Tab-separated table of C-alpha atoms and ligand atoms in Angstrom:
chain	number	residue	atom	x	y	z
Z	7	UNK	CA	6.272	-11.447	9.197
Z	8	UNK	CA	8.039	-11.904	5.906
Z	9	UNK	CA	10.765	-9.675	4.938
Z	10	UNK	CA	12.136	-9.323	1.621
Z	11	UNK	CA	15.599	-8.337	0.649
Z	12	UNK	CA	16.648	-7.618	-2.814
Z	13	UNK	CA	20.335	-7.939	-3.871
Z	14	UNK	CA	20.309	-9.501	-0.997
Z	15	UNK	CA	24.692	-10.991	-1.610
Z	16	UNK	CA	25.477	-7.227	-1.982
Z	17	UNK	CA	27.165	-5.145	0.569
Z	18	UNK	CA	24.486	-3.185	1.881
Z	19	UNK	CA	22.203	-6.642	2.714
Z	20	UNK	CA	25.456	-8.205	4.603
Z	21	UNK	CA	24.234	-5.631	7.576
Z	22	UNK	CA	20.661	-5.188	6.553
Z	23	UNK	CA	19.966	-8.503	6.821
Z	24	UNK	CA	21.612	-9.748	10.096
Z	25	UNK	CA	20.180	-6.783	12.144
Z	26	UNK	CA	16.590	-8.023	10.085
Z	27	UNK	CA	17.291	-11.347	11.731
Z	28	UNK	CA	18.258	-9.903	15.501
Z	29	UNK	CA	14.824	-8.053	15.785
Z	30	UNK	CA	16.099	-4.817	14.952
Z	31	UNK	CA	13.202	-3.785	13.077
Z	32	UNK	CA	9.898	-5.440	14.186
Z	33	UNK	CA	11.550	-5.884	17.973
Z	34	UNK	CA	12.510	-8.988	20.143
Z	35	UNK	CA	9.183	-10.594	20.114
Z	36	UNK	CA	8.370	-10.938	16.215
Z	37	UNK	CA	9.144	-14.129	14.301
Z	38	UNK	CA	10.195	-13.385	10.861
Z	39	UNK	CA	10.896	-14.753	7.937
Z	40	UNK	CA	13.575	-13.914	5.007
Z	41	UNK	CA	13.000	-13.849	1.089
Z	42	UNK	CA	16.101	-12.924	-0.295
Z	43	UNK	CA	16.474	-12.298	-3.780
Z	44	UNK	CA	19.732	-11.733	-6.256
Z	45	UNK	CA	20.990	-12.645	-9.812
Z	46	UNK	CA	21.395	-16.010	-11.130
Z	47	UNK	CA	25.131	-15.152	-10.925
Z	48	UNK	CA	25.261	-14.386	-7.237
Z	49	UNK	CA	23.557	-17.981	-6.224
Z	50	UNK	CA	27.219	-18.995	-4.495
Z	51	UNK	CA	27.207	-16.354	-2.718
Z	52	UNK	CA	23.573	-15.869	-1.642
Z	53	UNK	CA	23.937	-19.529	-0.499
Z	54	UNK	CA	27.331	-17.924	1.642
Z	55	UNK	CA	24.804	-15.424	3.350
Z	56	UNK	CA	22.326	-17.751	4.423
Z	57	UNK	CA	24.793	-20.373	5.960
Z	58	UNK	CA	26.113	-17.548	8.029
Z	59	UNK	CA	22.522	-16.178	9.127
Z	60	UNK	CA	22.034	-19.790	9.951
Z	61	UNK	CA	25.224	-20.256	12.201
Z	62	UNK	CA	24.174	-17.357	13.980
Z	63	UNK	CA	21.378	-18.967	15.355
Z	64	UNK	CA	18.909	-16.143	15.864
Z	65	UNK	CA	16.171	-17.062	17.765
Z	66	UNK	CA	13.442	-14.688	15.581
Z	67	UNK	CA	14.430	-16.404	11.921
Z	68	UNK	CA	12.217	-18.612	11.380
Z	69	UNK	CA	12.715	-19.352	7.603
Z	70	UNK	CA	14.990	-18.435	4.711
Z	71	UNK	CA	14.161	-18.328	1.223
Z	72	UNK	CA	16.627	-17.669	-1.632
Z	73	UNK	CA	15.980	-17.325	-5.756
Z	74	UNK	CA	16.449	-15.037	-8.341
Z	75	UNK	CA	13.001	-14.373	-9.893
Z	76	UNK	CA	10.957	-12.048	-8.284
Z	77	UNK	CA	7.329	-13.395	-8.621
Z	78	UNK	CA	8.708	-16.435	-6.511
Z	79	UNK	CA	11.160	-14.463	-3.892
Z	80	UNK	CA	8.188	-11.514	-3.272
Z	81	UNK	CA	5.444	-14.200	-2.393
Z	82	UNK	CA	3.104	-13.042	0.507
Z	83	UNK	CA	5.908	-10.457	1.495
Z	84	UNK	CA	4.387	-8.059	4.146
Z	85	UNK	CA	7.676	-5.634	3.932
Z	86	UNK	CA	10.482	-5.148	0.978
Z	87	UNK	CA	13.978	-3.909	0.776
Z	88	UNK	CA	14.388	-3.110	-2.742
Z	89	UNK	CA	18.536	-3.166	-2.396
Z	90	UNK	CA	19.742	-4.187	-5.042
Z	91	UNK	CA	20.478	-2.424	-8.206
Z	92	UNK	CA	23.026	-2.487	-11.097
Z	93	UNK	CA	25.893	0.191	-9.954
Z	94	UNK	CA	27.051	2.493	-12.718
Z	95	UNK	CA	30.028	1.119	-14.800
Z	96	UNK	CA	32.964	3.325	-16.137
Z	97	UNK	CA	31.882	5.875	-18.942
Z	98	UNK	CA	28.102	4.876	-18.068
Z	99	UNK	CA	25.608	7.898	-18.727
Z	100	UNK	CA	22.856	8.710	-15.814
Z	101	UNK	CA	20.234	8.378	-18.343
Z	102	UNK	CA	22.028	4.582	-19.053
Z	103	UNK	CA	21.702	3.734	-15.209
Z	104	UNK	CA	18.142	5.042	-15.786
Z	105	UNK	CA	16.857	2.758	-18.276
Z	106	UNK	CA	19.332	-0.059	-17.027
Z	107	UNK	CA	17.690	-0.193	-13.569
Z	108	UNK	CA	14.247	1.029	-14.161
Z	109	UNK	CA	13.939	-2.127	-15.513
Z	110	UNK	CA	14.222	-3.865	-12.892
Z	111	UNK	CA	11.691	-1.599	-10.794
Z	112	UNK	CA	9.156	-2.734	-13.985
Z	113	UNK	CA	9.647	-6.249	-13.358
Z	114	UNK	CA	10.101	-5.843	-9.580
Z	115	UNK	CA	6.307	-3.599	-9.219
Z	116	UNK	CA	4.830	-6.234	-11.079
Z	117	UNK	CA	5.972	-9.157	-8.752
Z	118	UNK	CA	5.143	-7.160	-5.844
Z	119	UNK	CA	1.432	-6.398	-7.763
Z	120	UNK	CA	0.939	-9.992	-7.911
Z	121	UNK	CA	2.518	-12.105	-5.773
Z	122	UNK	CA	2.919	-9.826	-1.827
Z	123	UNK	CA	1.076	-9.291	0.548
Z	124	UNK	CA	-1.875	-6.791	0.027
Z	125	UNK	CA	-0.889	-4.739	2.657
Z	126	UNK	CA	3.155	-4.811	1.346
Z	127	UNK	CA	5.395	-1.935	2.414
Z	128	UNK	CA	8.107	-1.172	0.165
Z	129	UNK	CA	11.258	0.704	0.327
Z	130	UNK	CA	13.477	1.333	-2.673
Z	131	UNK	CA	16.561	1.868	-1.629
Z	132	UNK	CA	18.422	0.712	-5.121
Z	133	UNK	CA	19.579	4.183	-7.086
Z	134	UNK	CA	18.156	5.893	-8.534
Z	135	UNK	CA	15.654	5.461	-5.369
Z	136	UNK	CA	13.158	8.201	-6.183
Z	137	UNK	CA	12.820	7.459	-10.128
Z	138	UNK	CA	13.180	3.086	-9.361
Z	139	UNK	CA	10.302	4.267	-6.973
Z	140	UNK	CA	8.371	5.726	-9.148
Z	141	UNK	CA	8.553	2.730	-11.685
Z	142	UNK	CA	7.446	0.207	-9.255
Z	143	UNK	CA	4.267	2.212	-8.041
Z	144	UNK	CA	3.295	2.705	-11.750
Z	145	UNK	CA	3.424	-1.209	-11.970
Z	146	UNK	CA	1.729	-2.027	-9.194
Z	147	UNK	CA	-1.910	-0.672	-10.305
Z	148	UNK	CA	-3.591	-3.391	-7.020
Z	149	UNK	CA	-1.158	-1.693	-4.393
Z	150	UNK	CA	-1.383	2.002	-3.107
Z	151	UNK	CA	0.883	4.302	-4.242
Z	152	UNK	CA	1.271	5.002	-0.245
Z	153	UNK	CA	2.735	1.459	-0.089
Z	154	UNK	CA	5.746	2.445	-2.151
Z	155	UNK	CA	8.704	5.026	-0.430
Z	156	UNK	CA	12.556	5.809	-1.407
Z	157	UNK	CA	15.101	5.704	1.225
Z	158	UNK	CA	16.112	9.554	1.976
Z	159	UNK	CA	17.040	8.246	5.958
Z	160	UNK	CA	20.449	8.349	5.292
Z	161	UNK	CA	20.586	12.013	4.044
Z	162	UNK	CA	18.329	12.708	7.190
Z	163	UNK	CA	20.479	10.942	9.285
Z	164	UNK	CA	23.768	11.890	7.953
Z	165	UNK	CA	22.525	16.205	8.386
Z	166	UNK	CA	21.599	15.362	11.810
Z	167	UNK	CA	25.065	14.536	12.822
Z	168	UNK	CA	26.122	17.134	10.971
Z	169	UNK	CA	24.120	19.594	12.961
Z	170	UNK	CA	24.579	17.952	16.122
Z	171	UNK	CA	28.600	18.302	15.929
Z	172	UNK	CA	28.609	21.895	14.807
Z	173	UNK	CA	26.229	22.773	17.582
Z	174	UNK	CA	28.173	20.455	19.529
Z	175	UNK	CA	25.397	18.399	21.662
Z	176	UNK	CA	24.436	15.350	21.467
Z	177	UNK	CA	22.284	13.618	17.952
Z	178	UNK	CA	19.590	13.108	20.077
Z	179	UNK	CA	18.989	16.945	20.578
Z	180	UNK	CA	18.752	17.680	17.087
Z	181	UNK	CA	15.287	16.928	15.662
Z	182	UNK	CA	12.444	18.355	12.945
Z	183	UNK	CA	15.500	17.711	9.855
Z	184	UNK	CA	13.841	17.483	6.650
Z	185	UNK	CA	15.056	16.059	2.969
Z	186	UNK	CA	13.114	17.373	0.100
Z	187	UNK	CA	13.205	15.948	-2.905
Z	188	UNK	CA	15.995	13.669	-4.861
Z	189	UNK	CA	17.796	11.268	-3.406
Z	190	UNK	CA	21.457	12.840	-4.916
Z	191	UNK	CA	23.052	15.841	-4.940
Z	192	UNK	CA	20.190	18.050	-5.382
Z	193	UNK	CA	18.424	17.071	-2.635
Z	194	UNK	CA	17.673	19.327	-0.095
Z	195	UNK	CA	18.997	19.120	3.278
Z	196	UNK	CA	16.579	21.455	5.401
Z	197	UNK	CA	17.942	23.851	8.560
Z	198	UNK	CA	15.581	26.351	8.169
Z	199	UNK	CA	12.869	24.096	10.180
Z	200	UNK	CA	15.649	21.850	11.974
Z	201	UNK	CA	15.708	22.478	15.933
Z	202	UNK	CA	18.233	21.382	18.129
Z	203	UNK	CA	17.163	21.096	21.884
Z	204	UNK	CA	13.682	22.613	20.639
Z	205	UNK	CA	14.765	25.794	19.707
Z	206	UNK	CA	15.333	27.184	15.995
Z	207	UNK	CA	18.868	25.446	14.900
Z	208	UNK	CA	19.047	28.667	12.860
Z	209	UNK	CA	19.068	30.004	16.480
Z	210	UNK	CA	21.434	27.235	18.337
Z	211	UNK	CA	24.298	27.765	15.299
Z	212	UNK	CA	25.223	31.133	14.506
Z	213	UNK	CA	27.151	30.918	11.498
Z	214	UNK	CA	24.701	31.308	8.860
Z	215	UNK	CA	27.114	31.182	6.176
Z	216	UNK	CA	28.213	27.697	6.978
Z	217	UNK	CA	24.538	26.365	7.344
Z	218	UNK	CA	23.804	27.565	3.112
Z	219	UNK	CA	27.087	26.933	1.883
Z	220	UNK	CA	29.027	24.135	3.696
Z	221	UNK	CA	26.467	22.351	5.593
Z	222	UNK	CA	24.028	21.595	2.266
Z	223	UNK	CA	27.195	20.752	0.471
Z	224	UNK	CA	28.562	18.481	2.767
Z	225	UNK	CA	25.147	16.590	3.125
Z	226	UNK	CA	24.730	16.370	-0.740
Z	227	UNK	CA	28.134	14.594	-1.341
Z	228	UNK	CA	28.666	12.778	1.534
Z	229	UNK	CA	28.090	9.552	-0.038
Z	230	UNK	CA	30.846	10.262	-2.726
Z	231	UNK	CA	33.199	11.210	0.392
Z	232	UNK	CA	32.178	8.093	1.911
Z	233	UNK	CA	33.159	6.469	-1.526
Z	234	UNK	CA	36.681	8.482	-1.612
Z	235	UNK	CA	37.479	7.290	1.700
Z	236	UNK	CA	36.480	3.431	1.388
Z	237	UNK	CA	36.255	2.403	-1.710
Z	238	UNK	CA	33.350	1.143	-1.597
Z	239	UNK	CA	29.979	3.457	-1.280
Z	240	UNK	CA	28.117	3.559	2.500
Z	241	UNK	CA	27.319	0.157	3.156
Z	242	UNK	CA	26.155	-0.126	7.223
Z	243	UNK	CA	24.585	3.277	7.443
Z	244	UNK	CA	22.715	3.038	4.893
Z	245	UNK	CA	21.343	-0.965	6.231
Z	246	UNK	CA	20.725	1.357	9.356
Z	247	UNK	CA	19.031	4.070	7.747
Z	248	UNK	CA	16.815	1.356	5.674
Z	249	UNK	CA	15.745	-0.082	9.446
Z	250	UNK	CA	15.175	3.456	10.629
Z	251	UNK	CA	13.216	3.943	7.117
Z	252	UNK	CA	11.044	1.156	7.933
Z	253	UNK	CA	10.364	1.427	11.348
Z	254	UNK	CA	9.400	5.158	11.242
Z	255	UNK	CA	6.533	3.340	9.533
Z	256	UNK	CA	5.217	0.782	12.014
Z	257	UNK	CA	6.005	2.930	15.077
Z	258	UNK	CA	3.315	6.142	15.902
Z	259	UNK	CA	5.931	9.447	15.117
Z	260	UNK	CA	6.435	11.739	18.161
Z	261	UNK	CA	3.614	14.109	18.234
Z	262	UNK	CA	4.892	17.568	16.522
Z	263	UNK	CA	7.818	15.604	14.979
Z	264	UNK	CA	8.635	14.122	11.591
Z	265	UNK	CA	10.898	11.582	9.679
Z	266	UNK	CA	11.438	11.867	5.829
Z	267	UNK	CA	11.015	9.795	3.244
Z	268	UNK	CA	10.726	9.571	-0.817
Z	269	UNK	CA	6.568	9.419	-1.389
Z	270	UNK	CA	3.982	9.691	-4.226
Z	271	UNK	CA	3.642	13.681	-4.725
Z	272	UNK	CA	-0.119	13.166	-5.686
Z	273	UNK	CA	-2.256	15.823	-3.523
Z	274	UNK	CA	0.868	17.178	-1.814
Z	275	UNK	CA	0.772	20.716	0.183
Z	276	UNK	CA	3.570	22.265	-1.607
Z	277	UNK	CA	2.947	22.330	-5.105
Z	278	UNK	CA	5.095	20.156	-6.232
Z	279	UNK	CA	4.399	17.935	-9.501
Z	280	UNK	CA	1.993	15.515	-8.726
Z	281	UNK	CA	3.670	12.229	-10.628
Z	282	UNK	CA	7.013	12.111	-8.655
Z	283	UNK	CA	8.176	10.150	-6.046
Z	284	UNK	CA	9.487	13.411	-4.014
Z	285	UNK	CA	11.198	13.186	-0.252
Z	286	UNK	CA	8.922	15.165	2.243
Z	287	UNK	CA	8.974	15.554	5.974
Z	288	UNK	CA	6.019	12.557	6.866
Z	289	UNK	CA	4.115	11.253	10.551
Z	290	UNK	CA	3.436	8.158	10.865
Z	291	UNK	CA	0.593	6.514	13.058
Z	292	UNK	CA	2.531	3.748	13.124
Z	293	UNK	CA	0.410	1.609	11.041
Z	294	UNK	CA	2.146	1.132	8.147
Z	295	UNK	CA	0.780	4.357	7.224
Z	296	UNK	CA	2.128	7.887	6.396
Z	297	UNK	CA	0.921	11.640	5.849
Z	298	UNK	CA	2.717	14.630	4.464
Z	299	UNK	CA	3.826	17.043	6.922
Z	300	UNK	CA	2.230	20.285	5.897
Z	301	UNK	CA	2.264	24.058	6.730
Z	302	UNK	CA	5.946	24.972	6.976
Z	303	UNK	CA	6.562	28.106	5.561
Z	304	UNK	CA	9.348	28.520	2.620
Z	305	UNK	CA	11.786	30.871	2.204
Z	306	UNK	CA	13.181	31.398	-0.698
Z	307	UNK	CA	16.600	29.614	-0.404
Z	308	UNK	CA	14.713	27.080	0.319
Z	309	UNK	CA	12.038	27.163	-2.445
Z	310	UNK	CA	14.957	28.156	-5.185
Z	311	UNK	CA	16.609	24.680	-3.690
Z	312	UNK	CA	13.710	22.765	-3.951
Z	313	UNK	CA	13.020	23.666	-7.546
Z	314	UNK	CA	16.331	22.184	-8.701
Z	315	UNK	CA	15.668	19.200	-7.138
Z	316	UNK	CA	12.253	19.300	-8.578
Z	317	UNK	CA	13.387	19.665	-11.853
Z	318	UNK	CA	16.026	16.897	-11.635
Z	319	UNK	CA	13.007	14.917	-10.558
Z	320	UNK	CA	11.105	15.671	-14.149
Z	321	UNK	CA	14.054	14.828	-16.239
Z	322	UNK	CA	14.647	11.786	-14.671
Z	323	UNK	CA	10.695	10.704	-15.007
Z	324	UNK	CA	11.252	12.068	-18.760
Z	325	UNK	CA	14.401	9.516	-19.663
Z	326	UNK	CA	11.983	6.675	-18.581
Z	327	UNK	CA	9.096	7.729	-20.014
Z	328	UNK	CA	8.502	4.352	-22.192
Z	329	UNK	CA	8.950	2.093	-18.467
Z	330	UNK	CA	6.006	4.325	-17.010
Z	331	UNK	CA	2.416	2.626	-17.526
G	423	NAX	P1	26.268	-4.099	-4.274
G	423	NAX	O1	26.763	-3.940	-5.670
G	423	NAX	O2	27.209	-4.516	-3.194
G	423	NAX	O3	25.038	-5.109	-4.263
G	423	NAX	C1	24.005	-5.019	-5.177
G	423	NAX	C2	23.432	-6.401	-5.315
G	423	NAX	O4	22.264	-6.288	-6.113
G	423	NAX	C3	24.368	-7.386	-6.007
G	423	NAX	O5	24.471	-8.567	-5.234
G	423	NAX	C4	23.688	-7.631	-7.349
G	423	NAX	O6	23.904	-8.946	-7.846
G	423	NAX	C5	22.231	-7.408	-6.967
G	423	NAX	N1	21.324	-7.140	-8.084
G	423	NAX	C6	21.553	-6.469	-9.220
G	423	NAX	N2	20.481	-6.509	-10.014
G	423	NAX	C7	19.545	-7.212	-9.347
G	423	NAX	C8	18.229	-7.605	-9.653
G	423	NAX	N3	17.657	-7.303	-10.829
G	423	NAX	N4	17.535	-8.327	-8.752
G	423	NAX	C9	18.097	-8.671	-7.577
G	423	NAX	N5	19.360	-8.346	-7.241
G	423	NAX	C10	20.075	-7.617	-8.112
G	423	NAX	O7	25.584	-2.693	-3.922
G	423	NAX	P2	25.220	-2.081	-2.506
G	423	NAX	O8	26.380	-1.333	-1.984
G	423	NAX	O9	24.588	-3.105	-1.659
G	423	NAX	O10	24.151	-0.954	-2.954
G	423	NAX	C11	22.907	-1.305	-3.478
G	423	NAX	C12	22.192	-0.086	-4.017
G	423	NAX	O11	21.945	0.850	-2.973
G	423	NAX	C13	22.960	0.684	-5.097
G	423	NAX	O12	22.050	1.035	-6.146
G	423	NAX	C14	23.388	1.939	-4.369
G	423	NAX	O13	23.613	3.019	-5.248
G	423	NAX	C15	22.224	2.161	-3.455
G	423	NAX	N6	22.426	3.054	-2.317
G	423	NAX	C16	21.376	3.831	-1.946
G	423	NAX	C17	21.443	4.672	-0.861
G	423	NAX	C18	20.281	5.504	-0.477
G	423	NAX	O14	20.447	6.297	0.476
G	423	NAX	N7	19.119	5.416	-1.111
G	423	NAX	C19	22.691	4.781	-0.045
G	423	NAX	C20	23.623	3.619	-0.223
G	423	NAX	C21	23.711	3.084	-1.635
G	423	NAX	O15	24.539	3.940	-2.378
């Protein structure tokens, strides 16, 4: 199988791609093979990665191949890691990072259109993830818009242990946690339909107040804490979150249960605008395939929340209008 890894010398890719190459995602018994792309300017140190995935002799890579231009890196790919990104220099507007980065998703799609594997899986997990998404799928008119998803994991992830230490049991008890919607600090960390040990976690944790107030909060910013406490943004959680991502994907979900993930809104079961590349609670039959969770009911913190994020969603697809096709 041949895995692509975009800004592939960054900080994220220095875990993603060394638990890539120890089986982490496609298991101990599948040979794979690494495309690794970056800028021209990173070629020392993309050259740096690969002589330490060589010298750690994992049995499962089979082949490593570096460049910088995407038509040659993305070359009969079957799964990509859209990583990397440009991050958002002092006094930079959002709307700058937009159009900065959406061009890359242009050129990126149209690689991927071309040049993978029919059957390509793709995961942006560059920011902005949802609206870089939503580029690439538009330039990709030979792949499904089904192939294409933006990494919302690590929000998922991050509320679970959230839940799981106020409730105080362990992460595995806490399932059903939905994100809807952006990937930032609208997003919309659900507890209404979380359960810990199979019961309502509206139910398992009393305090109400902290669940609205503190509890959304916490999971909207955490990546900025993260930031304020490193120095650098979430590098290894988010490489995990990216293999979780991926392998929610090629492994059947539990029956009854549900991962989430940025998809194409078209014919989804909430009304939400149909051109967006919105983060819904999704099964998988483990085929590579996905389907939007439907039926849960909406209260109306919930539907006030997800109309923010909704709305973020449209301004965003408004700023890069002209990279759209
Ligand atoms: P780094 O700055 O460490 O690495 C980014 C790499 O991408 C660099 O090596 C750079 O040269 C490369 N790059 C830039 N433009 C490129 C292009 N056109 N083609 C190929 N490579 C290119 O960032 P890192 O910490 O690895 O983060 C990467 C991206 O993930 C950022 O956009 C970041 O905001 C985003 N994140 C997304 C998360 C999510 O949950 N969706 C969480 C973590 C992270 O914040």
């Amino acid at each position: 199988m041949r895995i692509a890894v975009t800004g592939a010398a960054g900080q994220i890719a220095y875990s993603l791609l060394f638990r890539l190459a120890h089986g982490d995602f496609l298991g101990p018994d599948q040979p794979i093979a690494l495309h690794l792309l970056d800028l021209p300017a990173s070629e020392g140190a993309l050259q740096g990665v690969k002589m330490e995935l060589d010298d750690s002799v994992f049995p499962l890579l089979k082949e490593v191949v570096l460049g910088s231009r995407a038509e040659e890196v993305f070359g009969g790919v079957h799964y990509a890691f859209l990583v990397g990104a440009k991050p958002r220099g002092p006094g930079m507007e959002r709307k700058d990072l937009l159009a900065d980065n959406g061009k890359i998703f242009v050129e990126q799609g149209k690689a991927l259109n071309t040049c993978a594997s029919k059957d390509v899986r793709v995961l942006v997990v560059g920011n902005p993830c949802n609206t870089n998404c939503l580029i690439a799928l538009h330039h990709a008119p030979n792949l499904s818009p089904h192939q294409f998803h933006a990494m919302t994991r690590l929000d998922q992830n991050r509320a679970v242990f959230q839940l799981a230490q106020k409730a105080r049991v362990d992460v595995a008890d806490v399932s059903h946690v939905a994100i809807w919607g952006n990937h930032s600090s609208t997003q919309v960390p659900d507890f209404v339909h979380a359960k810990i040990h199979s019961r309502e976690a509206l139910e398992a944790i009393s305090d109400h107040r902290w669940l609205e107030s503190e509890f959304v909060s916490l999971i909207q910013k955490r990546g900025a804490q993260v930031i304020a406490a490193r120095g650098k943004s979430s590098a290894a959680s988010a490489a995990n979150a990216a293999i979780d991502a991926m392998r929610s994907l090629v492994v059947p979900t539990p029956h009854g249960q549900w991962f989430s993930s940025g998809v194409y809104s078209a014919n989804n079961p909430y009304g939400i605008d149909e051109d967006l590349v919105f983060s819904f609670p999704c099964s998988s039959q483990g085929r590579g395939d996905y389907a939007i969770v439907g039926g849960l009911e909406m209260n109306s913190f919930l539907k006030e929340k997800i109309d923010l994020t909704q709305k973020e969603l449209i301004e965003e697809r408004d700023l890069v209008r002209g990279l759209l096709r």
